[in-house]
């Protein structure tokens, strides 16, 4: 029984609870204690525990009160409970070890606040007044006035006062914001004036000497700032300036007064200062209105030469030793500066000439240039990045206003000059900061990214001036490198190239046209042997500069296309190939191959002269088993893309022939150890196919003569390339046993055959359909089960792209070979059923005449698709529902097809049944609909809606009869219910409202509710 | 200004102030050169120690006018290989579904982190594409191979 307990046993369990690490034991103890806490004698237990000498027991006693208060409706006994809690609070509070018991006191106070907040109507006086009044022995609390008594409070009473304030308002903030009006009103009327008066008292008399007490007061101010924001949002209470919120700010600002010039004394105040920084920042960010009157004073404190900020920077920040020790405090100080700056950003940005603004910016520039490497040694420059970004944004967003304000052109130009000079100083600092340094941490990459974002913003203000400065710097560094190389020079070079890359990449991402003006600047450093210099000096530990160069190269295809840039392609390609062919640098090689692919795809017309070099490299890569397959495939694509741009079928044929020939040779040496390589050879053929595809508007791409010449060439195919493609594909995916059973090999070979299906004129990959079918027939007889999906998928694509070329007889033969002869396989595997049904569904959608008249359709396929409806597997149910919907709609069906289907639906008896196929379809569909999960309902809606639309009378009868049968054992669903449902459904005439009726029906059948309406 | 625009400006501000390591996100530009805050492009780094590591996967984020009442539509490139990504590239994730776990308070940061988490912990109960879902459920070797191949194609270039 929960009401019966032995205090010794309870105490023993509590002590164990706080000692053990065994989670099972903890659960066991909790399941013993919780019922006791919730029981009718829980409060009595709490009191006993509070009297125990152990602090764990005392705290558990306070916790037990919380549980008791939350479990029992105790309005009637609440006064007694308050007395008890106060008595206990006093008992602990009068002990000398107040601070060490603070956690218990807090819990008890929280209980008091809980009672007050739960039963606010019962209480006339707030819990803080009650607690402090009772603790002084006041009987009639309504006569107790905190504001009058406050000057006589002891340190413990002051502490209790501020703790209670914090707890009360923090607890209110945690509550559901609805129904807090009364609480907010009561706090505004009776609690806030007391805290305000107490702070006013301290503001006149200075805060107490006790550091602990000062911290409590600052905590309390912080809680009030957060509370005020919540209360103003959630009620009609307003803490206007008249309410003298100013006392909160004054108390805080007084902490920033200079009491000593001594660093040691500043250090001794650090905890209080740190708290002041965070609370002031919180105010600036959440409730800046409170600070409005004090902004000037705050600015002086933070930025003036004789203010607190200067002292803090001089004594703490400038000291190497102290800045390391107080890095967190410095971070909070800088946050406060940023919060202030953000609140005054418009003023600062418009008044650059004002001495006070100049002083502020001077301080911030100094902090931006905080000594040390970013992230690993300092974080201030990172913190200030957000401010500088915001600062630049203001100029971008405010440019029209500025022009209006500074009407005279001369004045405006002067202003812009000053602004630009300031921003260039900022950029110079960050430019230095992003240089790689020894053991730079991974987060440094993120820092560089943030800096690059600032530069992107700066570009939109400073335009090419900043870009040209960066480019000029690269040029200078290259000259220096050529005269006397050092690793530092390389790092400088990298930093500038990184920023150029990021700005250029951003510009090309947004707008191709604007990049033209960059070409001369880029030329500036390319003409000073950028690529050659980096290639010469980079070593195994300078991957960063190689990566940056690779990225830059991939961002400037517009440059290589230009007359200025064209001549640099040769050294660029040499560099890229040296990177790609370096087997020890996998990541670099991958990035390099991506760069090559990008340049080749973007500037293929300009790269024709590189074909011989590329060919040599490519043929080597095909031979080299060690080359990463992604790189090999990208190089094939690059090579063929360039060849394609010649628009010369003879050259195209010759180049494809060379690659195929090499692949063919390699195919002879493959073995099980290099299976991945063998698959990669198939992928290479696929890449040839991808890169050979003509653009959509072939008329715009080829002249009529070119088009005819190409078509003629590939019709003749003098080098026998098509045969060669088929032979190599068959060799690797069919004849070579290990790959014959390899799913990815089948996938790749199907992709190869798919490449030419949509080509408008003849090309290397446009095969005759029977040729593809022959391959597929051979393949389906020699492959693993997962491969079949790719085979069917290819047939589906053939139907979509070339269905008009097929006859019903073709289809009949295909179905015989691919489906009927393999039927056992299909019935064994749910994925294969989906695959087959999807294919039939596509035929019904695109070319129904190919299917609906076939005997096999009626004898096999329909029954197969009916069984598909019995599944709960998402893809299958979706494919099957779509199959039946396509059959019913028969969008592209001729009159004859429509007639056949109608006949099938109404008159054909389904296999092994005396019912029509339509009846069986509705029967299976409705049973499946009821049984399927909510997420599958969508798949059925179209099916039912089309049945209603196309077969209204039959559907009505079928559905009624089926539902009566389905519900014969469920008394809730009477015949009247069925009739009503059928009528409702028929009234929708198959329109969208049918979805709602069906969903409602599904919910009722499954005893569920619509979560949208609850 | 509409609620959608105000919120997106705030999201942009917050993102610039604090975003997770290795991610990027930026709004696109409208034809007139101004920023279109309703269309973003972003990059999701694969978590270290997973099949997805060393690569950054691009996504596009389209915010509807009803945002934040309605969730944004987030897409990988078409045919992205993942069990919970539709062939069109649209991501199937409960926090991006209005009828499931979307809440207006969900931030851009939470969205991209959610997508990063999804990469290596697909939800087999919400299949969105057949090939990856099938391989993930039935042929893990092939699934791993395909994911690694995809990671190479999106290798992190820094």
mmCIF file with all atom_site columns, N, CA, C and O in Angstrom, chain A residues 389 393 442-443 446 457 506 509-510 547 551 587 628-629 633-634 747 831 834 873 875 1011-1012, chain B residues 16 19 21-22 26-29 41 99 127 129-130 133-134 138 142 145-146 149 152-153 156-157:
data_model
loop_
_atom_site.group_PDB
_atom_site.id
_atom_site.type_symbol
_atom_site.label_atom_id
_atom_site.label_alt_id
_atom_site.label_comp_id
_atom_site.label_asym_id
_atom_site.label_entity_id
_atom_site.label_seq_id
_atom_site.pdbx_PDB_ins_code
_atom_site.Cartn_x
_atom_site.Cartn_y
_atom_site.Cartn_z
_atom_site.occupancy
_atom_site.B_iso_or_equiv
_atom_site.pdbx_formal_charge
_atom_site.auth_seq_id
_atom_site.auth_comp_id
_atom_site.auth_asym_id
_atom_site.auth_atom_id
_atom_site.pdbx_PDB_model_num
ATOM 1   N N  . UNK A 1 389  ? 29.184 41.919 -41.720 1.00 0.00 ? 389  UNK A N  1
ATOM 2   C CA . UNK A 1 389  ? 28.229 41.542 -42.780 1.00 0.00 ? 389  UNK A CA 1
ATOM 3   C C  . UNK A 1 389  ? 26.991 42.415 -42.716 1.00 0.00 ? 389  UNK A C  1
ATOM 4   O O  . UNK A 1 389  ? 26.488 42.905 -43.722 1.00 0.00 ? 389  UNK A O  1
ATOM 5   N N  . UNK A 1 393  ? 25.593 45.076 -45.354 1.00 0.00 ? 393  UNK A N  1
ATOM 6   C CA . UNK A 1 393  ? 24.204 44.940 -45.816 1.00 0.00 ? 393  UNK A CA 1
ATOM 7   C C  . UNK A 1 393  ? 23.430 46.234 -45.682 1.00 0.00 ? 393  UNK A C  1
ATOM 8   O O  . UNK A 1 393  ? 22.573 46.543 -46.511 1.00 0.00 ? 393  UNK A O  1
ATOM 9   N N  . UNK A 1 442  ? 39.636 21.824 -38.173 1.00 0.00 ? 442  UNK A N  1
ATOM 10  C CA . UNK A 1 442  ? 38.650 21.679 -39.255 1.00 0.00 ? 442  UNK A CA 1
ATOM 11  C C  . UNK A 1 442  ? 37.681 22.865 -39.315 1.00 0.00 ? 442  UNK A C  1
ATOM 12  O O  . UNK A 1 442  ? 37.227 23.249 -40.392 1.00 0.00 ? 442  UNK A O  1
ATOM 13  N N  . UNK A 1 443  ? 37.371 23.458 -38.135 1.00 0.00 ? 443  UNK A N  1
ATOM 14  C CA . UNK A 1 443  ? 36.408 24.578 -38.119 1.00 0.00 ? 443  UNK A CA 1
ATOM 15  C C  . UNK A 1 443  ? 36.944 25.801 -38.851 1.00 0.00 ? 443  UNK A C  1
ATOM 16  O O  . UNK A 1 443  ? 36.199 26.708 -39.190 1.00 0.00 ? 443  UNK A O  1
ATOM 17  N N  . UNK A 1 446  ? 35.301 26.474 -42.060 1.00 0.00 ? 446  UNK A N  1
ATOM 18  C CA . UNK A 1 446  ? 34.021 27.187 -41.919 1.00 0.00 ? 446  UNK A CA 1
ATOM 19  C C  . UNK A 1 446  ? 34.259 28.681 -41.771 1.00 0.00 ? 446  UNK A C  1
ATOM 20  O O  . UNK A 1 446  ? 33.529 29.507 -42.331 1.00 0.00 ? 446  UNK A O  1
ATOM 21  N N  . UNK A 1 457  ? 29.742 39.882 -50.301 1.00 0.00 ? 457  UNK A N  1
ATOM 22  C CA . UNK A 1 457  ? 28.937 41.076 -50.012 1.00 0.00 ? 457  UNK A CA 1
ATOM 23  C C  . UNK A 1 457  ? 29.716 42.335 -50.368 1.00 0.00 ? 457  UNK A C  1
ATOM 24  O O  . UNK A 1 457  ? 29.181 43.277 -50.957 1.00 0.00 ? 457  UNK A O  1
ATOM 25  N N  . UNK A 1 506  ? 30.308 32.756 -56.911 1.00 0.00 ? 506  UNK A N  1
ATOM 26  C CA . UNK A 1 506  ? 29.023 33.363 -56.558 1.00 0.00 ? 506  UNK A CA 1
ATOM 27  C C  . UNK A 1 506  ? 28.477 34.159 -57.749 1.00 0.00 ? 506  UNK A C  1
ATOM 28  O O  . UNK A 1 506  ? 27.288 34.088 -58.051 1.00 0.00 ? 506  UNK A O  1
ATOM 29  N N  . UNK A 1 509  ? 27.227 31.821 -60.333 1.00 0.00 ? 509  UNK A N  1
ATOM 30  C CA . UNK A 1 509  ? 26.003 31.141 -59.868 1.00 0.00 ? 509  UNK A CA 1
ATOM 31  C C  . UNK A 1 509  ? 24.790 32.005 -60.161 1.00 0.00 ? 509  UNK A C  1
ATOM 32  O O  . UNK A 1 509  ? 23.737 31.525 -60.557 1.00 0.00 ? 509  UNK A O  1
ATOM 33  N N  . UNK A 1 510  ? 24.960 33.312 -59.947 1.00 0.00 ? 510  UNK A N  1
ATOM 34  C CA . UNK A 1 510  ? 23.806 34.200 -60.084 1.00 0.00 ? 510  UNK A CA 1
ATOM 35  C C  . UNK A 1 510  ? 23.657 34.776 -61.492 1.00 0.00 ? 510  UNK A C  1
ATOM 36  O O  . UNK A 1 510  ? 22.568 34.960 -61.981 1.00 0.00 ? 510  UNK A O  1
ATOM 37  N N  . UNK A 1 547  ? 43.780 22.330 -54.250 1.00 0.00 ? 547  UNK A N  1
ATOM 38  C CA . UNK A 1 547  ? 42.317 22.274 -54.219 1.00 0.00 ? 547  UNK A CA 1
ATOM 39  C C  . UNK A 1 547  ? 41.730 23.639 -54.597 1.00 0.00 ? 547  UNK A C  1
ATOM 40  O O  . UNK A 1 547  ? 40.799 23.736 -55.390 1.00 0.00 ? 547  UNK A O  1
ATOM 41  N N  . UNK A 1 551  ? 39.375 24.406 -57.759 1.00 0.00 ? 551  UNK A N  1
ATOM 42  C CA . UNK A 1 551  ? 38.058 25.025 -57.637 1.00 0.00 ? 551  UNK A CA 1
ATOM 43  C C  . UNK A 1 551  ? 37.960 26.285 -58.487 1.00 0.00 ? 551  UNK A C  1
ATOM 44  O O  . UNK A 1 551  ? 36.941 26.525 -59.139 1.00 0.00 ? 551  UNK A O  1
ATOM 45  N N  . UNK A 1 587  ? 41.279 12.232 -53.248 1.00 0.00 ? 587  UNK A N  1
ATOM 46  C CA . UNK A 1 587  ? 40.313 13.323 -53.211 1.00 0.00 ? 587  UNK A CA 1
ATOM 47  C C  . UNK A 1 587  ? 40.664 14.386 -54.263 1.00 0.00 ? 587  UNK A C  1
ATOM 48  O O  . UNK A 1 587  ? 39.809 14.880 -54.989 1.00 0.00 ? 587  UNK A O  1
ATOM 49  N N  . UNK A 1 628  ? 40.564 5.415  -60.405 1.00 0.00 ? 628  UNK A N  1
ATOM 50  C CA . UNK A 1 628  ? 39.214 5.417  -59.830 1.00 0.00 ? 628  UNK A CA 1
ATOM 51  C C  . UNK A 1 628  ? 38.179 5.412  -60.959 1.00 0.00 ? 628  UNK A C  1
ATOM 52  O O  . UNK A 1 628  ? 38.304 6.162  -61.928 1.00 0.00 ? 628  UNK A O  1
ATOM 53  N N  . UNK A 1 629  ? 37.154 4.577  -60.794 1.00 0.00 ? 629  UNK A N  1
ATOM 54  C CA . UNK A 1 629  ? 36.213 4.410  -61.908 1.00 0.00 ? 629  UNK A CA 1
ATOM 55  C C  . UNK A 1 629  ? 35.460 5.698  -62.234 1.00 0.00 ? 629  UNK A C  1
ATOM 56  O O  . UNK A 1 629  ? 35.142 5.971  -63.384 1.00 0.00 ? 629  UNK A O  1
ATOM 57  N N  . UNK A 1 633  ? 35.403 7.339  -65.958 1.00 0.00 ? 633  UNK A N  1
ATOM 58  C CA . UNK A 1 633  ? 34.142 7.602  -66.657 1.00 0.00 ? 633  UNK A CA 1
ATOM 59  C C  . UNK A 1 633  ? 34.011 9.084  -67.023 1.00 0.00 ? 633  UNK A C  1
ATOM 60  O O  . UNK A 1 633  ? 33.550 9.432  -68.109 1.00 0.00 ? 633  UNK A O  1
ATOM 61  N N  . UNK A 1 634  ? 34.462 9.957  -66.112 1.00 0.00 ? 634  UNK A N  1
ATOM 62  C CA . UNK A 1 634  ? 34.385 11.392 -66.414 1.00 0.00 ? 634  UNK A CA 1
ATOM 63  C C  . UNK A 1 634  ? 35.270 11.754 -67.603 1.00 0.00 ? 634  UNK A C  1
ATOM 64  O O  . UNK A 1 634  ? 34.915 12.598 -68.419 1.00 0.00 ? 634  UNK A O  1
ATOM 65  N N  . UNK A 1 747  ? 22.261 -3.226 -64.947 1.00 0.00 ? 747  UNK A N  1
ATOM 66  C CA . UNK A 1 747  ? 21.777 -1.841 -64.945 1.00 0.00 ? 747  UNK A CA 1
ATOM 67  C C  . UNK A 1 747  ? 22.540 -1.014 -65.981 1.00 0.00 ? 747  UNK A C  1
ATOM 68  O O  . UNK A 1 747  ? 21.949 -0.274 -66.769 1.00 0.00 ? 747  UNK A O  1
ATOM 69  N N  . UNK A 1 831  ? 8.762  -7.652 -55.519 1.00 0.00 ? 831  UNK A N  1
ATOM 70  C CA . UNK A 1 831  ? 9.364  -6.582 -56.327 1.00 0.00 ? 831  UNK A CA 1
ATOM 71  C C  . UNK A 1 831  ? 9.168  -6.843 -57.818 1.00 0.00 ? 831  UNK A C  1
ATOM 72  O O  . UNK A 1 831  ? 8.986  -5.910 -58.600 1.00 0.00 ? 831  UNK A O  1
ATOM 73  N N  . UNK A 1 834  ? 5.683  -5.964 -58.892 1.00 0.00 ? 834  UNK A N  1
ATOM 74  C CA . UNK A 1 834  ? 5.591  -4.508 -59.088 1.00 0.00 ? 834  UNK A CA 1
ATOM 75  C C  . UNK A 1 834  ? 6.181  -4.124 -60.441 1.00 0.00 ? 834  UNK A C  1
ATOM 76  O O  . UNK A 1 834  ? 5.592  -3.346 -61.195 1.00 0.00 ? 834  UNK A O  1
ATOM 77  N N  . UNK A 1 873  ? 2.158  -3.707 -49.750 1.00 0.00 ? 873  UNK A N  1
ATOM 78  C CA . UNK A 1 873  ? 3.486  -3.164 -50.017 1.00 0.00 ? 873  UNK A CA 1
ATOM 79  C C  . UNK A 1 873  ? 3.315  -1.901 -50.876 1.00 0.00 ? 873  UNK A C  1
ATOM 80  O O  . UNK A 1 873  ? 2.666  -1.923 -51.921 1.00 0.00 ? 873  UNK A O  1
ATOM 81  N N  . UNK A 1 875  ? 4.941  0.172  -52.983 1.00 0.00 ? 875  UNK A N  1
ATOM 82  C CA . UNK A 1 875  ? 5.171  0.331  -54.417 1.00 0.00 ? 875  UNK A CA 1
ATOM 83  C C  . UNK A 1 875  ? 4.226  -0.543 -55.232 1.00 0.00 ? 875  UNK A C  1
ATOM 84  O O  . UNK A 1 875  ? 3.753  -0.129 -56.286 1.00 0.00 ? 875  UNK A O  1
ATOM 85  N N  . UNK A 1 1011 ? -6.706 13.049 -37.854 1.00 0.00 ? 1011 UNK A N  1
ATOM 86  C CA . UNK A 1 1011 ? -5.886 13.886 -36.963 1.00 0.00 ? 1011 UNK A CA 1
ATOM 87  C C  . UNK A 1 1011 ? -5.963 15.362 -37.328 1.00 0.00 ? 1011 UNK A C  1
ATOM 88  O O  . UNK A 1 1011 ? -5.616 16.223 -36.574 1.00 0.00 ? 1011 UNK A O  1
ATOM 89  N N  . UNK A 1 1012 ? -6.426 15.651 -38.539 1.00 0.00 ? 1012 UNK A N  1
ATOM 90  C CA . UNK A 1 1012 ? -6.529 17.057 -38.930 1.00 0.00 ? 1012 UNK A CA 1
ATOM 91  C C  . UNK A 1 1012 ? -7.682 17.751 -38.216 1.00 0.00 ? 1012 UNK A C  1
ATOM 92  O O  . UNK A 1 1012 ? -7.698 18.963 -38.076 1.00 0.00 ? 1012 UNK A O  1
ATOM 93  N N  . UNK B 2 16   ? 23.245 33.145 -41.039 1.00 0.00 ? 16   UNK B N  1
ATOM 94  C CA . UNK B 2 16   ? 24.555 33.787 -41.164 1.00 0.00 ? 16   UNK B CA 1
ATOM 95  C C  . UNK B 2 16   ? 25.233 33.914 -39.813 1.00 0.00 ? 16   UNK B C  1
ATOM 96  O O  . UNK B 2 16   ? 26.456 33.882 -39.702 1.00 0.00 ? 16   UNK B O  1
ATOM 97  N N  . UNK B 2 19   ? 25.478 28.735 -38.255 1.00 0.00 ? 19   UNK B N  1
ATOM 98  C CA . UNK B 2 19   ? 25.013 27.554 -38.986 1.00 0.00 ? 19   UNK B CA 1
ATOM 99  C C  . UNK B 2 19   ? 25.988 26.404 -38.787 1.00 0.00 ? 19   UNK B C  1
ATOM 100 O O  . UNK B 2 19   ? 27.165 26.613 -38.497 1.00 0.00 ? 19   UNK B O  1
ATOM 101 N N  . UNK B 2 21   ? 28.520 23.273 -38.974 1.00 0.00 ? 21   UNK B N  1
ATOM 102 C CA . UNK B 2 21   ? 29.794 23.130 -39.679 1.00 0.00 ? 21   UNK B CA 1
ATOM 103 C C  . UNK B 2 21   ? 29.641 22.334 -40.976 1.00 0.00 ? 21   UNK B C  1
ATOM 104 O O  . UNK B 2 21   ? 29.023 21.270 -40.986 1.00 0.00 ? 21   UNK B O  1
ATOM 105 N N  . UNK B 2 22   ? 30.222 22.877 -42.047 1.00 0.00 ? 22   UNK B N  1
ATOM 106 C CA . UNK B 2 22   ? 30.243 22.145 -43.314 1.00 0.00 ? 22   UNK B CA 1
ATOM 107 C C  . UNK B 2 22   ? 29.035 22.362 -44.197 1.00 0.00 ? 22   UNK B C  1
ATOM 108 O O  . UNK B 2 22   ? 29.018 21.918 -45.338 1.00 0.00 ? 22   UNK B O  1
ATOM 109 N N  . UNK B 2 26   ? 22.221 29.525 -49.329 1.00 0.00 ? 26   UNK B N  1
ATOM 110 C CA . UNK B 2 26   ? 22.087 30.922 -49.738 1.00 0.00 ? 26   UNK B CA 1
ATOM 111 C C  . UNK B 2 26   ? 20.882 31.088 -50.658 1.00 0.00 ? 26   UNK B C  1
ATOM 112 O O  . UNK B 2 26   ? 20.564 30.187 -51.450 1.00 0.00 ? 26   UNK B O  1
ATOM 113 N N  . UNK B 2 27   ? 20.235 32.242 -50.526 1.00 0.00 ? 27   UNK B N  1
ATOM 114 C CA . UNK B 2 27   ? 19.091 32.480 -51.401 1.00 0.00 ? 27   UNK B CA 1
ATOM 115 C C  . UNK B 2 27   ? 19.554 32.744 -52.831 1.00 0.00 ? 27   UNK B C  1
ATOM 116 O O  . UNK B 2 27   ? 20.670 33.234 -53.041 1.00 0.00 ? 27   UNK B O  1
ATOM 117 N N  . UNK B 2 28   ? 18.697 32.424 -53.796 1.00 0.00 ? 28   UNK B N  1
ATOM 118 C CA . UNK B 2 28   ? 19.045 32.660 -55.200 1.00 0.00 ? 28   UNK B CA 1
ATOM 119 C C  . UNK B 2 28   ? 18.702 34.103 -55.562 1.00 0.00 ? 28   UNK B C  1
ATOM 120 O O  . UNK B 2 28   ? 18.062 34.801 -54.787 1.00 0.00 ? 28   UNK B O  1
ATOM 121 N N  . UNK B 2 29   ? 19.124 34.502 -56.739 1.00 0.00 ? 29   UNK B N  1
ATOM 122 C CA . UNK B 2 29   ? 18.779 35.854 -57.186 1.00 0.00 ? 29   UNK B CA 1
ATOM 123 C C  . UNK B 2 29   ? 17.605 35.790 -58.152 1.00 0.00 ? 29   UNK B C  1
ATOM 124 O O  . UNK B 2 29   ? 17.517 34.881 -58.986 1.00 0.00 ? 29   UNK B O  1
ATOM 125 N N  . UNK B 2 41   ? 19.573 27.690 -52.325 1.00 0.00 ? 41   UNK B N  1
ATOM 126 C CA . UNK B 2 41   ? 20.370 26.516 -52.668 1.00 0.00 ? 41   UNK B CA 1
ATOM 127 C C  . UNK B 2 41   ? 21.248 26.226 -51.450 1.00 0.00 ? 41   UNK B C  1
ATOM 128 O O  . UNK B 2 41   ? 21.689 27.153 -50.776 1.00 0.00 ? 41   UNK B O  1
ATOM 129 N N  . UNK B 2 99   ? 1.325  17.467 -43.015 1.00 0.00 ? 99   UNK B N  1
ATOM 130 C CA . UNK B 2 99   ? 0.386  16.603 -42.299 1.00 0.00 ? 99   UNK B CA 1
ATOM 131 C C  . UNK B 2 99   ? 1.080  15.749 -41.239 1.00 0.00 ? 99   UNK B C  1
ATOM 132 O O  . UNK B 2 99   ? 0.444  14.999 -40.536 1.00 0.00 ? 99   UNK B O  1
ATOM 133 N N  . UNK B 2 127  ? 9.185  4.610  -48.063 1.00 0.00 ? 127  UNK B N  1
ATOM 134 C CA . UNK B 2 127  ? 9.956  4.502  -49.301 1.00 0.00 ? 127  UNK B CA 1
ATOM 135 C C  . UNK B 2 127  ? 9.497  5.531  -50.324 1.00 0.00 ? 127  UNK B C  1
ATOM 136 O O  . UNK B 2 127  ? 8.298  5.759  -50.477 1.00 0.00 ? 127  UNK B O  1
ATOM 137 N N  . UNK B 2 129  ? 11.592 5.940  -53.429 1.00 0.00 ? 129  UNK B N  1
ATOM 138 C CA . UNK B 2 129  ? 12.052 5.454  -54.741 1.00 0.00 ? 129  UNK B CA 1
ATOM 139 C C  . UNK B 2 129  ? 12.361 3.976  -54.585 1.00 0.00 ? 129  UNK B C  1
ATOM 140 O O  . UNK B 2 129  ? 12.808 3.520  -53.521 1.00 0.00 ? 129  UNK B O  1
ATOM 141 N N  . UNK B 2 130  ? 12.096 3.264  -55.668 1.00 0.00 ? 130  UNK B N  1
ATOM 142 C CA . UNK B 2 130  ? 12.234 1.818  -55.584 1.00 0.00 ? 130  UNK B CA 1
ATOM 143 C C  . UNK B 2 130  ? 13.687 1.327  -55.537 1.00 0.00 ? 130  UNK B C  1
ATOM 144 O O  . UNK B 2 130  ? 14.017 0.525  -54.660 1.00 0.00 ? 130  UNK B O  1
ATOM 145 N N  . UNK B 2 133  ? 15.447 1.984  -52.138 1.00 0.00 ? 133  UNK B N  1
ATOM 146 C CA . UNK B 2 133  ? 14.704 1.356  -51.036 1.00 0.00 ? 133  UNK B CA 1
ATOM 147 C C  . UNK B 2 133  ? 14.866 -0.170 -51.076 1.00 0.00 ? 133  UNK B C  1
ATOM 148 O O  . UNK B 2 133  ? 15.112 -0.817 -50.060 1.00 0.00 ? 133  UNK B O  1
ATOM 149 N N  . UNK B 2 134  ? 14.763 -0.698 -52.300 1.00 0.00 ? 134  UNK B N  1
ATOM 150 C CA . UNK B 2 134  ? 14.888 -2.149 -52.467 1.00 0.00 ? 134  UNK B CA 1
ATOM 151 C C  . UNK B 2 134  ? 16.293 -2.604 -52.043 1.00 0.00 ? 134  UNK B C  1
ATOM 152 O O  . UNK B 2 134  ? 16.449 -3.548 -51.288 1.00 0.00 ? 134  UNK B O  1
ATOM 153 N N  . UNK B 2 138  ? 17.058 -5.029 -49.068 1.00 0.00 ? 138  UNK B N  1
ATOM 154 C CA . UNK B 2 138  ? 17.334 -6.421 -49.431 1.00 0.00 ? 138  UNK B CA 1
ATOM 155 C C  . UNK B 2 138  ? 18.745 -6.726 -49.905 1.00 0.00 ? 138  UNK B C  1
ATOM 156 O O  . UNK B 2 138  ? 19.136 -7.883 -49.987 1.00 0.00 ? 138  UNK B O  1
ATOM 157 N N  . UNK B 2 142  ? 25.019 -3.879 -52.305 1.00 0.00 ? 142  UNK B N  1
ATOM 158 C CA . UNK B 2 142  ? 24.809 -3.051 -53.486 1.00 0.00 ? 142  UNK B CA 1
ATOM 159 C C  . UNK B 2 142  ? 24.464 -1.610 -53.070 1.00 0.00 ? 142  UNK B C  1
ATOM 160 O O  . UNK B 2 142  ? 24.945 -0.644 -53.667 1.00 0.00 ? 142  UNK B O  1
ATOM 161 N N  . UNK B 2 145  ? 27.556 0.214  -52.080 1.00 0.00 ? 145  UNK B N  1
ATOM 162 C CA . UNK B 2 145  ? 28.379 0.502  -53.255 1.00 0.00 ? 145  UNK B CA 1
ATOM 163 C C  . UNK B 2 145  ? 27.838 1.732  -53.991 1.00 0.00 ? 145  UNK B C  1
ATOM 164 O O  . UNK B 2 145  ? 28.573 2.637  -54.374 1.00 0.00 ? 145  UNK B O  1
ATOM 165 N N  . UNK B 2 146  ? 26.527 1.756  -54.156 1.00 0.00 ? 146  UNK B N  1
ATOM 166 C CA . UNK B 2 146  ? 25.895 2.860  -54.894 1.00 0.00 ? 146  UNK B CA 1
ATOM 167 C C  . UNK B 2 146  ? 26.045 4.186  -54.146 1.00 0.00 ? 146  UNK B C  1
ATOM 168 O O  . UNK B 2 146  ? 26.275 5.227  -54.752 1.00 0.00 ? 146  UNK B O  1
ATOM 169 N N  . UNK B 2 149  ? 29.557 5.423  -54.479 1.00 0.00 ? 149  UNK B N  1
ATOM 170 C CA . UNK B 2 149  ? 29.801 5.951  -55.819 1.00 0.00 ? 149  UNK B CA 1
ATOM 171 C C  . UNK B 2 149  ? 29.218 7.370  -55.924 1.00 0.00 ? 149  UNK B C  1
ATOM 172 O O  . UNK B 2 149  ? 29.847 8.285  -56.458 1.00 0.00 ? 149  UNK B O  1
ATOM 173 N N  . UNK B 2 152  ? 31.345 9.961  -54.279 1.00 0.00 ? 152  UNK B N  1
ATOM 174 C CA . UNK B 2 152  ? 32.500 10.389 -55.078 1.00 0.00 ? 152  UNK B CA 1
ATOM 175 C C  . UNK B 2 152  ? 32.113 11.492 -56.047 1.00 0.00 ? 152  UNK B C  1
ATOM 176 O O  . UNK B 2 152  ? 32.886 12.385 -56.331 1.00 0.00 ? 152  UNK B O  1
ATOM 177 N N  . UNK B 2 153  ? 30.896 11.387 -56.553 1.00 0.00 ? 153  UNK B N  1
ATOM 178 C CA . UNK B 2 153  ? 30.461 12.382 -57.532 1.00 0.00 ? 153  UNK B CA 1
ATOM 179 C C  . UNK B 2 153  ? 30.205 13.742 -56.877 1.00 0.00 ? 153  UNK B C  1
ATOM 180 O O  . UNK B 2 153  ? 30.222 14.766 -57.544 1.00 0.00 ? 153  UNK B O  1
ATOM 181 N N  . UNK B 2 156  ? 33.622 16.560 -51.608 1.00 0.00 ? 156  UNK B N  1
ATOM 182 C CA . UNK B 2 156  ? 33.730 17.888 -51.005 1.00 0.00 ? 156  UNK B CA 1
ATOM 183 C C  . UNK B 2 156  ? 34.970 18.605 -51.528 1.00 0.00 ? 156  UNK B C  1
ATOM 184 O O  . UNK B 2 156  ? 36.088 18.181 -51.284 1.00 0.00 ? 156  UNK B O  1
ATOM 185 N N  . UNK B 2 157  ? 34.732 19.701 -52.234 1.00 0.00 ? 157  UNK B N  1
ATOM 186 C CA . UNK B 2 157  ? 35.862 20.433 -52.808 1.00 0.00 ? 157  UNK B CA 1
ATOM 187 C C  . UNK B 2 157  ? 36.288 21.594 -51.929 1.00 0.00 ? 157  UNK B C  1
ATOM 188 O O  . UNK B 2 157  ? 37.064 22.430 -52.343 1.00 0.00 ? 157  UNK B O  1
#
